[in-house]
XYZ file of C-alpha atoms in Angstrom:
306
model
C -21.224 -6.340 1.462
C -24.160 -4.236 0.390
C -25.429 -3.332 -3.062
C -26.757 0.197 -2.856
C -26.255 3.206 -5.059
C -24.065 5.835 -3.473
C -23.517 9.471 -4.432
C -21.179 8.562 -7.299
C -22.949 7.859 -10.580
C -21.110 4.951 -12.158
C -22.005 5.627 -15.786
C -21.151 9.306 -15.468
C -17.702 8.401 -14.153
C -17.153 5.980 -17.053
C -18.272 8.566 -19.610
C -16.115 11.304 -18.121
C -12.991 9.149 -18.061
C -13.574 8.060 -21.661
C -14.133 11.616 -22.892
C -10.905 12.764 -21.272
C -8.912 9.836 -22.672
C -10.211 10.374 -26.208
C -10.247 14.198 -26.293
C -8.084 15.093 -29.284
C -8.513 18.817 -28.586
C -6.799 18.467 -25.214
C -4.799 15.244 -25.453
C -3.456 13.787 -22.238
C 0.123 12.696 -21.824
C 0.798 9.179 -20.564
C 0.767 10.212 -16.908
C -2.535 12.020 -17.416
C -4.038 8.922 -19.005
C -2.856 6.833 -16.073
C -4.455 9.220 -13.614
C -7.788 8.992 -15.409
C -7.781 5.186 -15.465
C -6.961 5.191 -11.762
C -10.231 6.995 -11.042
C -12.142 3.766 -11.655
C -10.958 2.563 -8.269
C -13.070 5.272 -6.620
C -16.266 3.455 -7.579
C -15.993 0.571 -5.104
C -17.170 1.178 -1.568
C -14.722 0.646 1.277
C -15.111 -2.942 2.542
C -15.475 -3.312 6.285
C -13.259 -5.511 8.465
C -10.405 -5.490 5.958
C -6.915 -4.169 6.661
C -4.142 -3.344 4.197
C -0.367 -3.482 4.322
C 2.175 -2.425 1.718
C 5.195 -4.590 0.972
C 7.874 -4.372 -1.688
C 7.873 -7.708 -3.449
C 9.801 -9.159 -6.406
C 8.082 -8.378 -9.687
C 6.238 -5.322 -8.350
C 7.455 -1.856 -9.311
C 5.320 -0.157 -6.690
C 4.821 -1.691 -3.254
C 2.230 -4.454 -3.490
C -0.771 -4.224 -1.194
C -1.703 -7.080 1.104
C -5.463 -7.327 1.581
C -6.233 -8.935 4.937
C -9.878 -9.536 5.844
C -10.243 -9.957 9.598
C -11.720 -13.451 9.395
C -9.670 -14.747 6.432
C -7.530 -17.863 6.282
C -3.979 -16.425 6.174
C -2.632 -19.498 4.358
C -4.789 -18.791 1.294
C -4.374 -15.870 -1.095
C -5.541 -14.511 -4.426
C -2.665 -12.938 -6.348
C -4.389 -10.152 -8.248
C -3.098 -8.251 -11.286
C -4.688 -4.844 -11.847
C -6.127 -3.816 -15.181
C -5.479 -0.633 -17.118
C -4.706 -1.606 -20.702
C -1.250 -2.778 -19.704
C -0.136 0.874 -19.447
C -2.061 2.068 -16.380
C -3.532 0.956 -13.073
C -1.867 0.269 -9.752
C -2.359 -1.730 -6.559
C -4.049 1.275 -4.938
C -6.603 1.635 -7.753
C -7.754 -1.960 -7.203
C -7.390 -2.247 -3.440
C -11.095 -1.930 -2.589
C -12.284 -4.292 -5.343
C -9.908 -6.997 -4.139
C -10.868 -6.209 -0.548
C -14.478 -7.137 -1.278
C -13.459 -10.242 -3.233
C -10.994 -11.557 -0.665
C -13.376 -10.907 2.218
C -16.106 -12.934 0.538
C -13.653 -15.717 -0.382
C -12.260 -15.844 3.147
C -8.660 -15.491 1.982
C -5.925 -12.887 1.820
C -5.325 -10.870 -1.321
C -2.096 -9.540 -2.788
C -2.585 -6.754 -5.326
C 0.693 -6.500 -7.167
C 2.119 -4.071 -9.651
C 3.960 -5.158 -12.793
C 5.973 -3.650 -15.620
C 3.827 -1.362 -17.763
C 4.009 -0.646 -21.468
C 5.304 1.274 -23.314
C 8.316 1.678 -21.013
C 8.618 -2.087 -20.488
C 7.623 -4.166 -23.547
C 6.141 -7.648 -23.320
C 6.823 -10.145 -21.821
C 8.014 -8.004 -18.889
C 4.590 -8.019 -17.221
C 4.353 -11.813 -17.280
C 7.909 -12.195 -15.997
C 7.063 -9.859 -13.122
C 3.990 -11.944 -12.367
C 6.068 -15.108 -12.285
C 8.581 -13.444 -9.966
C 5.804 -12.563 -7.539
C 4.395 -16.100 -7.764
C 7.804 -17.601 -7.031
C 8.178 -15.265 -4.053
C 4.795 -16.327 -2.689
C 5.515 -20.040 -3.060
C 9.130 -19.687 -1.927
C 9.942 -17.057 0.663
C 6.345 -16.626 1.869
C 5.611 -20.359 1.967
C 2.196 -20.430 0.278
C 1.258 -23.795 -1.234
C 0.421 -23.442 -4.958
C -2.987 -25.058 -4.432
C -3.742 -22.375 -1.842
C -3.154 -19.562 -4.327
C -5.620 -18.286 -6.917
C -4.689 -15.909 -9.717
C -6.966 -13.064 -10.688
C -7.136 -9.884 -12.699
C -9.354 -7.547 -14.668
C -9.035 -6.408 -18.271
C -5.293 -6.432 -19.066
C -4.727 -7.874 -15.598
C -6.892 -10.828 -16.600
C -4.548 -11.260 -19.551
C -1.527 -11.224 -17.231
C -3.101 -13.639 -14.743
C -3.959 -16.077 -17.523
C -0.494 -15.711 -19.044
C 1.193 -16.430 -15.715
C -0.886 -19.591 -15.289
C -0.006 -20.710 -18.820
C 3.684 -20.015 -18.185
C 3.607 -22.105 -15.000
C 2.119 -24.952 -17.006
C 4.785 -24.597 -19.707
C 7.476 -24.706 -17.009
C 5.900 -27.837 -15.477
C 5.417 -26.048 -12.167
C 2.523 -26.730 -9.776
C -0.514 -24.736 -10.846
C -2.743 -22.385 -8.865
C -6.080 -23.529 -7.501
C -8.060 -21.293 -9.851
C -7.970 -18.301 -12.181
C -10.442 -15.399 -12.042
C -10.830 -12.999 -14.971
C -13.032 -9.899 -14.764
C -13.761 -8.487 -18.248
C -10.543 -10.036 -19.589
C -8.794 -8.386 -22.530
C -7.284 -11.242 -24.478
C -7.956 -10.877 -28.225
C -5.035 -8.969 -29.711
C -6.512 -9.289 -33.216
C -9.708 -7.406 -32.312
C -11.941 -9.974 -33.986
C -14.815 -9.975 -31.498
C -18.179 -9.024 -32.966
C -18.996 -7.036 -29.814
C -16.326 -4.486 -30.751
C -18.843 -3.307 -33.350
C -22.188 -4.344 -31.907
C -21.495 -2.705 -28.530
C -19.704 0.379 -29.837
C -22.650 2.570 -28.819
C -23.237 0.985 -25.416
C -19.690 0.810 -24.038
C -19.135 4.087 -22.220
C -15.472 3.461 -21.385
C -14.007 2.077 -24.613
C -15.300 3.985 -27.654
C -14.484 2.973 -31.243
C -10.809 3.262 -31.987
C -9.601 2.706 -28.446
C -9.147 -1.057 -28.958
C -6.781 -0.592 -31.898
C -4.732 1.998 -30.014
C -4.566 -0.212 -26.931
C -3.380 -3.248 -28.895
C -0.713 -1.220 -30.701
C 0.663 0.070 -27.407
C 0.440 -3.316 -25.682
C 2.179 -5.338 -28.396
C 4.632 -2.554 -29.161
C 5.324 -3.814 -32.657
C 7.489 -6.618 -31.261
C 4.946 -9.203 -30.085
C 2.709 -11.118 -32.482
C -1.046 -10.683 -31.972
C -1.169 -14.490 -32.120
C 1.379 -15.000 -29.346
C -0.400 -17.478 -27.032
C 0.695 -15.637 -23.886
C -0.528 -12.260 -25.149
C -3.558 -13.775 -26.899
C -4.689 -16.847 -24.918
C -7.142 -17.782 -27.669
C -4.085 -19.408 -29.276
C -2.960 -21.155 -26.080
C -3.365 -24.804 -25.088
C -5.394 -24.886 -21.869
C -5.321 -28.650 -21.417
C -4.727 -29.435 -17.757
C -5.228 -25.859 -16.589
C -7.004 -25.006 -13.304
C -10.677 -23.981 -13.157
C -11.490 -20.537 -14.538
C -14.188 -18.057 -13.578
C -14.837 -15.416 -16.234
C -17.305 -12.537 -16.124
C -17.963 -9.494 -18.284
C -20.575 -6.888 -19.065
C -23.108 -7.399 -21.805
C -22.721 -3.791 -22.956
C -18.932 -3.701 -23.217
C -16.983 -3.986 -26.438
C -14.824 -6.734 -24.915
C -17.800 -8.947 -24.130
C -16.785 -11.418 -26.825
C -13.265 -11.660 -25.403
C -14.819 -13.218 -22.314
C -17.258 -15.400 -24.258
C -14.642 -16.703 -26.685
C -12.098 -17.312 -23.933
C -14.645 -19.325 -21.956
C -15.518 -21.385 -25.030
C -11.842 -21.987 -25.808
C -10.999 -23.019 -22.257
C -14.038 -25.265 -21.952
C -13.134 -27.076 -25.182
C -9.810 -27.977 -23.539
C -11.710 -29.781 -20.798
C -11.188 -27.117 -18.148
C -13.921 -26.400 -15.609
C -15.233 -23.009 -16.668
C -17.739 -20.535 -15.246
C -18.974 -17.657 -17.405
C -21.275 -14.798 -16.444
C -22.335 -12.033 -18.804
C -24.249 -9.315 -16.968
C -26.779 -7.530 -19.206
C -25.977 -3.838 -19.611
C -22.754 -4.246 -17.629
C -19.880 -1.954 -18.554
C -16.212 -2.921 -18.876
C -15.073 -4.160 -15.450
C -18.451 -3.272 -13.979
C -17.075 -5.105 -10.934
C -15.454 -1.808 -9.886
C -18.841 -0.689 -8.556
C -18.969 -3.478 -5.947
C -20.838 -2.322 -2.868
C -22.482 0.438 -4.915
C -24.249 -1.326 -7.788
C -26.285 -4.526 -7.218
C -24.976 -6.296 -10.327
C -21.338 -5.710 -9.421
C -21.913 -6.730 -5.821
C -23.692 -9.915 -6.827
C -20.937 -10.971 -9.234
C -18.138 -10.339 -6.736
C -20.034 -12.246 -4.054
C -20.620 -15.198 -6.386
C -16.992 -15.270 -7.504
C -15.881 -15.005 -3.892
C -18.004 -18.016 -2.974
C -16.586 -19.925 -5.940
C -13.036 -19.033 -4.915
C -13.678 -20.168 -1.360
C -14.770 -23.566 -2.668
C -11.701 -23.899 -4.900
C -9.289 -23.005 -2.093
C -10.856 -25.430 0.393
């Protein structure tokens, strides 16, 4: 895994996507918005010595993508939920990011799809995640302590919600949970929503309120502990690794989640990368900061799975 700048300019891509999403003079329909969010996946370089296979799995609308590093332990896997505000993203948009992460961790990855809002209101995404988990531990024979959950942005919300649901159901828990720039505060109370409004090039002012309204759909409380884990009881939960960019408006989501989880006695790692954008991890292999974080999280995952 290398950390060099390629021909794509990361900040320019972020700014262009944001301008298209927020352009009121030429508003995009839902499919157009989804296409723009999917462009973030172009930022990661193609990891070497990693193969991919599609498979239709329970809880995944689109075929999930198996990520298989050549030298990985095939009995270990990170079940990864893509981000995209709960309304966008796909396994293909996150394939390369998870390829880098799984290769470093020495495990397989499974990038799954899940029900998206607004077509499928909450808790459909969490139920899909649980269905995929049950398939992994049942039909595929993975031991729960050999599975990690992961996700970015809204996918970090889903991954955390699935882990909390497993705890509520008194099921065996995963070995660890990874959250890249997690979106978890459905009340939009983080100070960074204001303080970083001028430095976040992907989520300008106003986007957070629109995203929450679409995600909750008027039927889920912003204090629902599965939608907003700041209201959840994390006692007895597996170790968590949380990272976010210092320039993003959701920085405080990561900071407050880490504080909340740590207070429950859970082993917690938190990294805030100065000047990092929302899910700066997308630029793994291209930007040094993204590469370093993904490598560090991969090493941490390897330790938790072994």
